[in-house]
Coordinates of C-alpha atoms in Angstrom, one line a residue:
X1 CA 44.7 167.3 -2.4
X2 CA 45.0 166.6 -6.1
X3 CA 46.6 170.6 -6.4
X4 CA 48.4 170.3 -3.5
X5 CA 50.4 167.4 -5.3
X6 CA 50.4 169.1 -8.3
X7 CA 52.4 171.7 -7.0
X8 CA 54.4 169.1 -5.5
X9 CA 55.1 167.7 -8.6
X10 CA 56.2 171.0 -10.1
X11 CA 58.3 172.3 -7.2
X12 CA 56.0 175.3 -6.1
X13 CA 54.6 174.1 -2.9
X14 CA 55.7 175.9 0.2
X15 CA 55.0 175.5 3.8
X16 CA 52.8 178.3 3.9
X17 CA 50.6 176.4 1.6
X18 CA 50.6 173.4 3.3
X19 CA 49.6 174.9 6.6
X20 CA 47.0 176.6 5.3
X21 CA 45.4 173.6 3.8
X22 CA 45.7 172.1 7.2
X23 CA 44.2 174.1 8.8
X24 CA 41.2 174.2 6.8
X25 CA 41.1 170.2 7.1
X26 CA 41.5 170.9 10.6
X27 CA 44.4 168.6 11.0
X28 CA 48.1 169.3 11.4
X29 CA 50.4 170.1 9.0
X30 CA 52.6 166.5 8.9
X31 CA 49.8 164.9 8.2
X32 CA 49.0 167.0 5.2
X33 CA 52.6 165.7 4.3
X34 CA 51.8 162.3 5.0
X35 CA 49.1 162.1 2.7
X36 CA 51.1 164.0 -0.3
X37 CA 53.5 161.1 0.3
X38 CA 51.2 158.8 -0.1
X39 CA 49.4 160.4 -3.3
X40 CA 52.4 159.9 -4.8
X41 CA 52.7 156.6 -4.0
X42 CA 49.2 155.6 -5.0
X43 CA 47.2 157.5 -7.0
X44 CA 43.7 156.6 -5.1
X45 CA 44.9 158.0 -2.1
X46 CA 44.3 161.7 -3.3
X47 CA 40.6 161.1 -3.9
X48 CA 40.5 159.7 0.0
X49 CA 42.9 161.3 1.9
X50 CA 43.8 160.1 5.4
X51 CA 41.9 156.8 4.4
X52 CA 44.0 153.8 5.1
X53 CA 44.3 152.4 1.4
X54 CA 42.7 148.7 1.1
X55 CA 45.3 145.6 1.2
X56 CA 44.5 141.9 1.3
X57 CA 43.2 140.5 4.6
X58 CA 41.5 143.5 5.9
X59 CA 38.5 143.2 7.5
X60 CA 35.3 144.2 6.1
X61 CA 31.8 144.2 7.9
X62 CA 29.6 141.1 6.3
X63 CA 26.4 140.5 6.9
X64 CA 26.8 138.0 10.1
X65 CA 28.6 141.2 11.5
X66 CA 25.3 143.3 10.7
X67 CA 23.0 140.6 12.0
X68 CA 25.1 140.7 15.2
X69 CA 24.7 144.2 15.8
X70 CA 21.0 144.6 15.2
X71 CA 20.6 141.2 17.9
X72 CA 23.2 142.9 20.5
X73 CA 21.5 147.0 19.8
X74 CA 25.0 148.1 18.1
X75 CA 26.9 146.8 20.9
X76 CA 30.2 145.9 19.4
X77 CA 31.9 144.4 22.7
X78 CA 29.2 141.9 22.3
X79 CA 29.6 141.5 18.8
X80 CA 33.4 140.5 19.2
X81 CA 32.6 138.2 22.2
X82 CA 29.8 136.5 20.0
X83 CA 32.4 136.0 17.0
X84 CA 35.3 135.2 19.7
X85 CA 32.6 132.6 21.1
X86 CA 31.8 131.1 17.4
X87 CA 35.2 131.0 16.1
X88 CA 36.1 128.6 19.7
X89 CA 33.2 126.3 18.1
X90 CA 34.8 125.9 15.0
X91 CA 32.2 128.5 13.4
X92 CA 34.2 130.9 11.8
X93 CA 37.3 132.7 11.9
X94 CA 38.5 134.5 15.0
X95 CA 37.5 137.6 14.8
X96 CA 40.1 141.2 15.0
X97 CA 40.5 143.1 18.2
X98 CA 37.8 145.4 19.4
X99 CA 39.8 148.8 17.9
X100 CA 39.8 147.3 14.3
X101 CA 36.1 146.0 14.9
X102 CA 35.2 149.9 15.4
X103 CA 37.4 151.0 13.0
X104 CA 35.6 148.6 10.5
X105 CA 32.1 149.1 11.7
X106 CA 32.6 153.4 10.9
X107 CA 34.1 152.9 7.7
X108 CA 31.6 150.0 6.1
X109 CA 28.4 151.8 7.6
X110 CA 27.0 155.1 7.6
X111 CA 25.5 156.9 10.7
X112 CA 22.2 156.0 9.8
X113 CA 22.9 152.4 9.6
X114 CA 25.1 152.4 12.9
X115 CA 21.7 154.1 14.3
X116 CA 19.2 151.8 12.8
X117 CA 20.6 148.5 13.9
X118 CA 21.1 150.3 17.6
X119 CA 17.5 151.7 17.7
X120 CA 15.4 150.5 14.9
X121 CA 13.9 152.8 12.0
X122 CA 12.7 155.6 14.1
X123 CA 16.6 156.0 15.1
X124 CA 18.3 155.8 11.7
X125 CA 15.4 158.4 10.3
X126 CA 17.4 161.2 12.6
X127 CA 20.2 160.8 9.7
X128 CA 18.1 161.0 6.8
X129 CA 18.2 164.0 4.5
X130 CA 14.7 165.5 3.4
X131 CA 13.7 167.7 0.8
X132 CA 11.3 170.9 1.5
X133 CA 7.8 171.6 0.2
X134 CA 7.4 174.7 -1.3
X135 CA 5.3 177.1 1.2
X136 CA 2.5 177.4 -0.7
X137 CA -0.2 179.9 -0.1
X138 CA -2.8 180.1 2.9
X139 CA -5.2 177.3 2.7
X140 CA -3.8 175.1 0.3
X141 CA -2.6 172.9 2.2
X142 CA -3.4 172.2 6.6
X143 CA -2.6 169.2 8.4
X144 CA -4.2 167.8 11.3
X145 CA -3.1 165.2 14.0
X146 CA -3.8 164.2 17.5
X147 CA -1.2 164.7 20.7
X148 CA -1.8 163.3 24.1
X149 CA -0.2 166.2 26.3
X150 CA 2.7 164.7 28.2
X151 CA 1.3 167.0 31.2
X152 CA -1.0 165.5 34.1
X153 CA -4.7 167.5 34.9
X154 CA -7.5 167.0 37.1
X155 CA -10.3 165.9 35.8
X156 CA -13.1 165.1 38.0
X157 CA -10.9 164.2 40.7
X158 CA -8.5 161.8 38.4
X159 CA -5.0 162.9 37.2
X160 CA -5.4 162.4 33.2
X161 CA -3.4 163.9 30.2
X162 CA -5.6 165.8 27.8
X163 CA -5.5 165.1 23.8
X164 CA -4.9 167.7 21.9
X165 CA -6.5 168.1 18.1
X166 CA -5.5 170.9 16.0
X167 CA -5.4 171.9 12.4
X168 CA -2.1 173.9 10.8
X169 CA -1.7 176.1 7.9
X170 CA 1.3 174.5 6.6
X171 CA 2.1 178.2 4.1
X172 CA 1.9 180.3 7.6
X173 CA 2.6 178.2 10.3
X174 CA -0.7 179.7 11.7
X175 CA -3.1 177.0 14.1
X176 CA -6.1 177.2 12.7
X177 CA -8.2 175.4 14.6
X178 CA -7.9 173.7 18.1
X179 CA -9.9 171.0 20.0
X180 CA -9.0 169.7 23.6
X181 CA -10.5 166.3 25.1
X182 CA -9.9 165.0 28.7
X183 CA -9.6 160.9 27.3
X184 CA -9.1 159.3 24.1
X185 CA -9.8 161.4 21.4
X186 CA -12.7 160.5 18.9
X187 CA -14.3 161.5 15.3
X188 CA -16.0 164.2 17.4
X189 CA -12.7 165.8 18.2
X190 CA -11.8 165.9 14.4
X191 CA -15.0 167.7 14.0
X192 CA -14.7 169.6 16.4
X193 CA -11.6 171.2 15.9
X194 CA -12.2 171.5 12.1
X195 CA -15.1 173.4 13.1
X196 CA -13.1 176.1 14.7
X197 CA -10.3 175.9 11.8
X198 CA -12.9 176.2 9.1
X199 CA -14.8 179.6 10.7
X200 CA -13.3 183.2 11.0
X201 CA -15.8 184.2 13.2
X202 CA -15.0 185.5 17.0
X203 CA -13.2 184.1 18.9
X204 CA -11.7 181.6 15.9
X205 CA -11.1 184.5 13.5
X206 CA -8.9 185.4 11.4
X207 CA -7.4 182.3 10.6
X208 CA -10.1 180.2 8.8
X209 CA -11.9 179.5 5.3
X210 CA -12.3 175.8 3.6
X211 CA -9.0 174.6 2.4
X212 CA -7.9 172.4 -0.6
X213 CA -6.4 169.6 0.7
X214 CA -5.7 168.3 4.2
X215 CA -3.1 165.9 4.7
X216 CA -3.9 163.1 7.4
X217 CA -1.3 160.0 8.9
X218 CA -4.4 157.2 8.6
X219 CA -5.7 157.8 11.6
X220 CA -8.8 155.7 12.7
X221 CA -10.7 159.0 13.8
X222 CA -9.3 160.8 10.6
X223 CA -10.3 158.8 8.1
X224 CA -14.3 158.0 9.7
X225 CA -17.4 157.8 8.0
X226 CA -18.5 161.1 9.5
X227 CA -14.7 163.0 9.3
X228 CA -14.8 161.3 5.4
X229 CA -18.1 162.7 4.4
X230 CA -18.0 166.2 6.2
X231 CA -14.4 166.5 4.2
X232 CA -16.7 165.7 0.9
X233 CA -19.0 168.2 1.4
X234 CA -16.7 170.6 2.3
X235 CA -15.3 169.6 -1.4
X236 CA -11.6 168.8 0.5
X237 CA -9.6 166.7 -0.9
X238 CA -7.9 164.4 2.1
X239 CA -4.5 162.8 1.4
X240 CA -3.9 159.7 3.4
X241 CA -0.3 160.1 3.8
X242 CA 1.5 156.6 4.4
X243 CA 2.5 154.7 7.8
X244 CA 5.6 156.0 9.9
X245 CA 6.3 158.7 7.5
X246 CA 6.1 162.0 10.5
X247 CA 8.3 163.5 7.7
X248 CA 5.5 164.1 5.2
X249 CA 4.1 166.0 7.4
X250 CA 6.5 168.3 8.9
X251 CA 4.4 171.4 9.9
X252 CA 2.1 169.9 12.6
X253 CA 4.9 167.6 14.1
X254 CA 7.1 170.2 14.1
X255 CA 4.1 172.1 16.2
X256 CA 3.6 169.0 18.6
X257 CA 7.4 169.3 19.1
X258 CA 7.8 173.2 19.8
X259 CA 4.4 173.5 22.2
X260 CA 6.0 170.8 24.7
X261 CA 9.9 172.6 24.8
X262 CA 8.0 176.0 24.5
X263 CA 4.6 175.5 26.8
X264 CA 3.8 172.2 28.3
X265 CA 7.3 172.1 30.1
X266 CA 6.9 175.0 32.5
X267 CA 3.0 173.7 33.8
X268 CA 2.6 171.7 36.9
X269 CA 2.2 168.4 36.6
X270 CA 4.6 167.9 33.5
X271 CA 5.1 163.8 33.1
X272 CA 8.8 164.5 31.6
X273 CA 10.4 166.5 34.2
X274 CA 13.5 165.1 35.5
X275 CA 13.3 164.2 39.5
X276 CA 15.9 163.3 41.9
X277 CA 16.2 159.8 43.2
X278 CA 15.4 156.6 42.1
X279 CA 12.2 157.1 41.5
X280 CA 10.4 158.8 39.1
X281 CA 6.8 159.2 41.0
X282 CA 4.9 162.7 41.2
X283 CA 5.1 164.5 44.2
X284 CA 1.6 163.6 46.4
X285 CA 1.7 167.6 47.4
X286 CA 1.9 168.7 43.4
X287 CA -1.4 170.8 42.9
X288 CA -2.4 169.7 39.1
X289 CA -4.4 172.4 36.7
X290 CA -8.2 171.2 36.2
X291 CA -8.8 170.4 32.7
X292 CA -11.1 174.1 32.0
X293 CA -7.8 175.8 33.5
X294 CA -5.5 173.6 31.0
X295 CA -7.5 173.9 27.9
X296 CA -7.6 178.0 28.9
X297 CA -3.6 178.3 28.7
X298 CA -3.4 176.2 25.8
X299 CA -5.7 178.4 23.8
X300 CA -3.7 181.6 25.1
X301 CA -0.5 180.0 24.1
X302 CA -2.0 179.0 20.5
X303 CA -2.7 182.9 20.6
X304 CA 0.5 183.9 21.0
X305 CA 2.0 181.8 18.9
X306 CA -0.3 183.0 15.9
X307 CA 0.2 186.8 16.4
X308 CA 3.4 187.2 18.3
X309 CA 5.6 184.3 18.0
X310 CA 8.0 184.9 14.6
X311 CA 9.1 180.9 13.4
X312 CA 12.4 181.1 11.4
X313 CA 10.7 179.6 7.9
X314 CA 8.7 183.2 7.7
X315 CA 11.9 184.8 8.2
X316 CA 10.9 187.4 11.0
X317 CA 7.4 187.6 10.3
X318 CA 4.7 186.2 12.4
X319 CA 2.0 183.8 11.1
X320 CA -0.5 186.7 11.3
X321 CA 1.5 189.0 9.1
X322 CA 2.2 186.1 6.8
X323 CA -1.7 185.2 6.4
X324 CA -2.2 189.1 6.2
X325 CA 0.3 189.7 3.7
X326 CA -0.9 186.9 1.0
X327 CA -3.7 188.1 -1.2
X328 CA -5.3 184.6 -1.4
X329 CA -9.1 184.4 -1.5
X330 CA -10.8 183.0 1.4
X331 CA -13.8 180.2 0.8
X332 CA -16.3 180.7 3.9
X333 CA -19.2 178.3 4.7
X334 CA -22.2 179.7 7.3
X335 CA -21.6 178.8 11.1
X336 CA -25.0 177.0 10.4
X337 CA -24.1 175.2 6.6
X338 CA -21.2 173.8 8.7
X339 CA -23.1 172.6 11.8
X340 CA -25.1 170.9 9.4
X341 CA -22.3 169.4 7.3
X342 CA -20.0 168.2 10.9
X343 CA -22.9 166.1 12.2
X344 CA -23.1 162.5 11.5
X345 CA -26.8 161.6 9.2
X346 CA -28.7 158.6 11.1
X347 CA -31.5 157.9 9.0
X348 CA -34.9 159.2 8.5
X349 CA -37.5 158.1 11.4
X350 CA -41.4 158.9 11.8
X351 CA -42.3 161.8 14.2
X352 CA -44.6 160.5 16.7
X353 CA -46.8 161.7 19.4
X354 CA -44.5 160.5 21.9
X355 CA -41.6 162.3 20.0
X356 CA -38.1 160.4 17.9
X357 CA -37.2 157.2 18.5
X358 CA -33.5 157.5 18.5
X359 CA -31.7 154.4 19.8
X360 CA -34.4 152.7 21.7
X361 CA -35.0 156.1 23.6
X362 CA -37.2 159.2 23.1
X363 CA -36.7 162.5 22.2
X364 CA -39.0 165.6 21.9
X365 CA -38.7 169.6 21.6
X366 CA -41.0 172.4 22.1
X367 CA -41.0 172.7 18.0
X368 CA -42.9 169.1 17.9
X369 CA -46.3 170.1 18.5
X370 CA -48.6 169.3 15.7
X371 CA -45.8 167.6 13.9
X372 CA -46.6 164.1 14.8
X373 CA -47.2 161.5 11.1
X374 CA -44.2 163.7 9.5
X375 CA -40.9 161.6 8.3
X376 CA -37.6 163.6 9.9
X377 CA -33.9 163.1 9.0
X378 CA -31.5 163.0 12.3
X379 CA -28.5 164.1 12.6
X380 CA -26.4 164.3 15.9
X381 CA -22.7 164.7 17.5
X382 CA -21.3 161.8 17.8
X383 CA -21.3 161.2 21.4
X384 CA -23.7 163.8 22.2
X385 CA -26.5 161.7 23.5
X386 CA -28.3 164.2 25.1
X387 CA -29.1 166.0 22.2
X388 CA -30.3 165.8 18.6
X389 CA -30.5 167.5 15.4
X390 CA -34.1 167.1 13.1
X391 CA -34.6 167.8 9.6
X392 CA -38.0 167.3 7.1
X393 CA -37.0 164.3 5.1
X394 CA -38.2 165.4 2.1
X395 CA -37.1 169.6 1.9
X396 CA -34.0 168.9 3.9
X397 CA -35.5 172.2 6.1
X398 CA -34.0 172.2 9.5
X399 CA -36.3 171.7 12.1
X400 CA -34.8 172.2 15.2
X401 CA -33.1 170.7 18.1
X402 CA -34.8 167.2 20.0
X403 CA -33.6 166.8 23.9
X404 CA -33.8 163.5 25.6
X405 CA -37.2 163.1 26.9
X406 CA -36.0 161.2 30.2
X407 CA -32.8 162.0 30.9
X408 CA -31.2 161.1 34.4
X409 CA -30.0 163.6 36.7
X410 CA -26.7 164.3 37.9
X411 CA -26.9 161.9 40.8
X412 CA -28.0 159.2 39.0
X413 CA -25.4 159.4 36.6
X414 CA -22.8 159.9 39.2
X415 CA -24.0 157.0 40.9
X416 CA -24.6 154.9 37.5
X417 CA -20.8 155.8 36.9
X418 CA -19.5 154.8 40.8
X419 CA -21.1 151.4 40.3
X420 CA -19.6 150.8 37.3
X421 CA -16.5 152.0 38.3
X422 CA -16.7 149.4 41.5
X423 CA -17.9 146.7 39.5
X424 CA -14.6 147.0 36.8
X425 CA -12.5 147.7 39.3
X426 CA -13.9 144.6 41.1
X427 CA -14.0 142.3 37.7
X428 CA -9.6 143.7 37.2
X429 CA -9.3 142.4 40.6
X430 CA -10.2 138.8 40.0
X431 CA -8.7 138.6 36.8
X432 CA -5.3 139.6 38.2
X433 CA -5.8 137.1 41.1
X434 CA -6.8 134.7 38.6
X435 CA -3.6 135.1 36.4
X436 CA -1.1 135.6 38.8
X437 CA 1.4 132.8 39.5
X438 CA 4.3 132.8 41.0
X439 CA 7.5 130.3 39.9
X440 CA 10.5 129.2 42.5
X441 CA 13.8 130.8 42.2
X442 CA 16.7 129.3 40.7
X443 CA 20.4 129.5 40.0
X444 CA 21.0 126.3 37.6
X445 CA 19.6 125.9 34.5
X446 CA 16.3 123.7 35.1
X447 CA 12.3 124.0 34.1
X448 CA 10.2 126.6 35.7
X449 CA 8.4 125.0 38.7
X450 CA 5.4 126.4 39.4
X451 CA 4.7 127.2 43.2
X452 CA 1.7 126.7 45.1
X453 CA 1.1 123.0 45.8
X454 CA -2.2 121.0 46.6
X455 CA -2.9 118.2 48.5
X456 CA -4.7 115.5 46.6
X457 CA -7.6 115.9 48.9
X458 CA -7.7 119.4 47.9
X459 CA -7.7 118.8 44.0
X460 CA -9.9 116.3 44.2
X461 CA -12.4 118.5 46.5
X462 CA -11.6 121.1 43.7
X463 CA -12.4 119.4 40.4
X464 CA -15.6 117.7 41.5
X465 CA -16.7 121.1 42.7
X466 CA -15.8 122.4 38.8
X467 CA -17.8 119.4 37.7
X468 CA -20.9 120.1 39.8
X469 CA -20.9 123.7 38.7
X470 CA -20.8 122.1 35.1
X471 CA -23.3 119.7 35.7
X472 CA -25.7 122.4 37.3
X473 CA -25.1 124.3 34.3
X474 CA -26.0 121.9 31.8
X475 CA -29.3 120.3 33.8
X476 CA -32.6 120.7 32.3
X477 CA -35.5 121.3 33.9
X478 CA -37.7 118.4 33.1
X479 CA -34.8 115.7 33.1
X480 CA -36.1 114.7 36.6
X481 CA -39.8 114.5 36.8
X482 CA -41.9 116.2 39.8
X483 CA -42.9 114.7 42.8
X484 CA -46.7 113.3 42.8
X485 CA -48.8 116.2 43.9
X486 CA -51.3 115.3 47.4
X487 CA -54.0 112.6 46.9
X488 CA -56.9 116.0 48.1
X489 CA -56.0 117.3 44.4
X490 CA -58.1 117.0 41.3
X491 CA -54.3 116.6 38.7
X492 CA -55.3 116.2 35.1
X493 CA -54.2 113.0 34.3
X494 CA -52.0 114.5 31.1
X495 CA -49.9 116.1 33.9
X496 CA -49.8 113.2 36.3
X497 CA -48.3 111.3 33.6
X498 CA -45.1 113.8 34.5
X499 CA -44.7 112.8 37.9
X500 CA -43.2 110.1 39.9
X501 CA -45.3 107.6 41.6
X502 CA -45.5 108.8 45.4
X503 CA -47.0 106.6 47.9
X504 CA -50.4 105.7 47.8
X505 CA -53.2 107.7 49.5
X506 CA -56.8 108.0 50.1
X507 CA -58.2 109.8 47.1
X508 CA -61.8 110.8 47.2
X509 CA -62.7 109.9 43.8
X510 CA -60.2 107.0 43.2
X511 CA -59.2 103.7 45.1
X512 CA -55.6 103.5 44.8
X513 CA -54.7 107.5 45.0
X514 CA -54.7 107.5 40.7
X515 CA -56.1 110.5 39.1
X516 CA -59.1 110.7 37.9
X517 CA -59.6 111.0 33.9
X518 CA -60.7 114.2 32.2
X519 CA -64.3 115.0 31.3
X520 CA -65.0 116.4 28.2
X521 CA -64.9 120.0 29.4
X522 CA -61.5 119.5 30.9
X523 CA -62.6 118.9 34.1
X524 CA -62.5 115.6 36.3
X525 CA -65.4 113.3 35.8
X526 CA -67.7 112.5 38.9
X527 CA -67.4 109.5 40.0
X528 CA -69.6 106.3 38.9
X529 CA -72.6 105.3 41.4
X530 CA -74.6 102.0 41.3
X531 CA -78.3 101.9 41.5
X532 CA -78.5 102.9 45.7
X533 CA -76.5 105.6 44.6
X534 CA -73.0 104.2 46.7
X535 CA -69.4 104.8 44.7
X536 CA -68.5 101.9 42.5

């Protein structure tokens, strides 16, 4: 703008000029005039052209406007009738017209702040501007996360989405490793999945090889004792990247994004899909994949994606070629040096002849016999109950493996499981009924009033049924004493002295139905005879 005028000034601008300038502004040609006229007018104009210059009175966005739109979610009809509403209450003054309010809301804020009040941080991140890493070399740098699959399988009868762990190269885009659970994912799904990202061996191959650092988002599961001290051995350092910062680590998020728009979207069962109607429920005759059939596409899509899919960052290459191409050495740990170093260390215990005690239940193995006197380090999967892992406590050796000595068959633990499943189920039921209440309708402004009304015979019937209960509860046993046992029996009299008087009977070795007193032995005393050997 600043030449434009220039030639102004000097008498060499022509039309042609002009319209060429506006159409590289995209605007048309009069108002490339109109803003010449006012450059001339005020110099400040030609650093902003088209921007309505300042004047006294304007309106400017303050911070009551801000608060307003962050309360209302960027609303600005709201806005104005809040501001119309407090200037009638003699709050502030009346506020401009709705066009002027937008007008004023664009030019005071940028897009990300329009988008953060609206929708909060996650929102006004979209208009952020982030810088790139450099790429690296392979194994430098992988980053791991979890993703519950937005896609509904069968497992064991029940509709569930799988969790999917993985582990990313961040210089090749390459998966690495890969680890699918039917729930809630744990530290055995970290170690898991590392597993198969650290080895090169069939069918995990040839992706693989310890890396230098692995970048984690403080994940519970990420950052456990087990994950922590298999990372250690391993001698990888982890980087506990900050909260709600996906940005820092772009490669895997941007891996969760592509496998849902590129895979998950096309399986049965997707949760996302939009449905006509009202309703967004899932058809009852959609046939879901079991979880073995899931977890098998998955690992043919991660597949593909390593050796045919070409991202644009490796600029036509695919994340095979790219690991292929980069001389980097590999660091490789045994299959059976990694086993060891993913398992979780529970202490040293004394091999008996009944086998481990392992969490108050036994294990043995076929390895065992002869062993029994010799201290043994465990370790085990986490989660793996059935099975454990023995080593000599003092040479480290391994062993071998220790199976549950009395393990339950499959009936048992499907019926264990159906009864616990009845009694939570059961226990969710009463709690519901227990906290639902219902609450009268109304249409003026009064208290909530709470429906469901008792007689007074009925509370009262109630609350000294409560305080039975309580009372039962807090009775002891020996608050009321025992009745008197019959007069036939021989009672000591230190217990008789517990009982309540009963009425008096015939007792063969008393008058009045009392006890007799102990003999030295314990035993009742015979009774005293006179000289013609009667009872006295």
């Amino acid at each position: 703008m600043r030449r434009l005028l220039a030639l102004r000034r000097e008498g060499k601008l022509t039309t042609t000029r002009v319209r060429s300038a506006a159409d590289v502004l995209g605007v048309r040609e009069r108002a490339v005039w109109r803003w010449l006229a006012a450059a001339e007018r005020d110099e400040a104009a030609a650093r902003a052209p088209g921007e309505r210059a300042a004047y006294p009175g304007r309106f400017t966005v303050t911070d009551e406007v801000r608060a307003l739109l962050a309360l209302w979610k960027g609303n600005v009809a709201a806005v104005h009738r809040e501001l119309t509403a407090r200037a009638a209450r003699g709050e502030g003054q009346p506020p401009p017209s709705i066009p002027t309010l937008h007008r004023a809301i664009r030019r005071d804020l940028t897009p990300g702040e329009r988008a953060g009040l609206a929708g909060g941080e996650r929102a006004a991140r979209k208009h952020d501007v982030f810088l790139a890493r450099p790429r690296g070399w392979r194994n430098q740098v992988w980053e791991t996360d979890h993703m519950q699959a937005p896609v509904l399988a069968d497992v064991e009868g029940k509709a569930r989405r799988p969790w999917i762990t993985w582990f990313t190269d961040c210089a090749t885009n390459a998966v690495t490793g890969v680890a699918v659970t039917p729930a809630h994912p744990s530290r055995e799904s970290v170690l898991a999945a590392l597993r198969s990202a650290v080895l090169r061996e069939g069918p995990y191959g040839p992706f693989g090889g310890v890396p230098e650092k692995v970048r984690v988002d403080r994940g519970k599961d990420f950052l456990s004792r087990t994950v922590t001290a298999a990372f250690d051995l391993l001698d990888v350092t982890v980087e506990d990247l900050p909260a709600y910062t996906p940005h820092l680590k772009g490669t895997v998020e941007g891996l969760n994004r592509a496998v849902e728009s590129m895979f998950l979207a096309s399986l049965p069962g997707y949760a996302r899909q939009p449905r006509p109607g009202k309703r967004t429920a899932r058809p009852k005759d959609e046939v879901l994949l079991g979880f073995e059939d899931f977890t098998a596409r998955l690992l043919e899509w991660t597949r593909w994606w390593n050796t045919e899919h070409r991202p644009a960052p490796l600029r036509g290459r695919t994340p095979l070629e790219a690991w292929q191409d980069d001389p980097t050495p590999l660091r490789d740990v045994p299959a059976a040096d990694l086993w060891t170093f993913t398992l979780e260390d529970a202490g040293t215990r004394t091999l008996t002849t009944r086998g481990i005690r392992f969490r108050k239940r036994d294990y043995v193995g076929p390895w065992m016999t002869g062993q029994a006197g010799i201290q043994v380090r465990i370790r085990f999967m986490p989660h793996h109950d059935h099975r454990i892992e023995v080593y000599h406590a003092a040479t480290g050796r391994y062993l071998g493996p220790a199976d549950l000595a009395d393990q339950a068959t499959e009936e048992q633990v499907g019926a264990v499981r159906k009864t616990r499943a009845a009694r939570a189920h059961r226990l969710r039921k009463d709690l519901e009924a227990s906290q639902r209440e219902r609450y009268a309708a109304v249409n003026q402004p009064e208290p909530p009033r709470r429906l469901g009304a008792l007689t007074t015979a009925q509370a009262e019937a109630e609350l000294a049924q409560t305080a039975d209960s309580d009372l039962a509860q807090l009775a002891m046993p020996d608050l009321i004493p025992h009745a008197a046992p019959p007069a036939d029996w021989r009672t000591p009299a230190s217990l008789a002295a517990l009982t309540t008087p009963g009425p008096p009977f015939r007792y063969p070795y008393g008058r009045d139905g009392a006890s007799a007193p102990d003999g030295r032995d314990g035993r009742a005393e015979p009774p005293a005879t006179d000289e013609d050997g009667d009872a006295s």
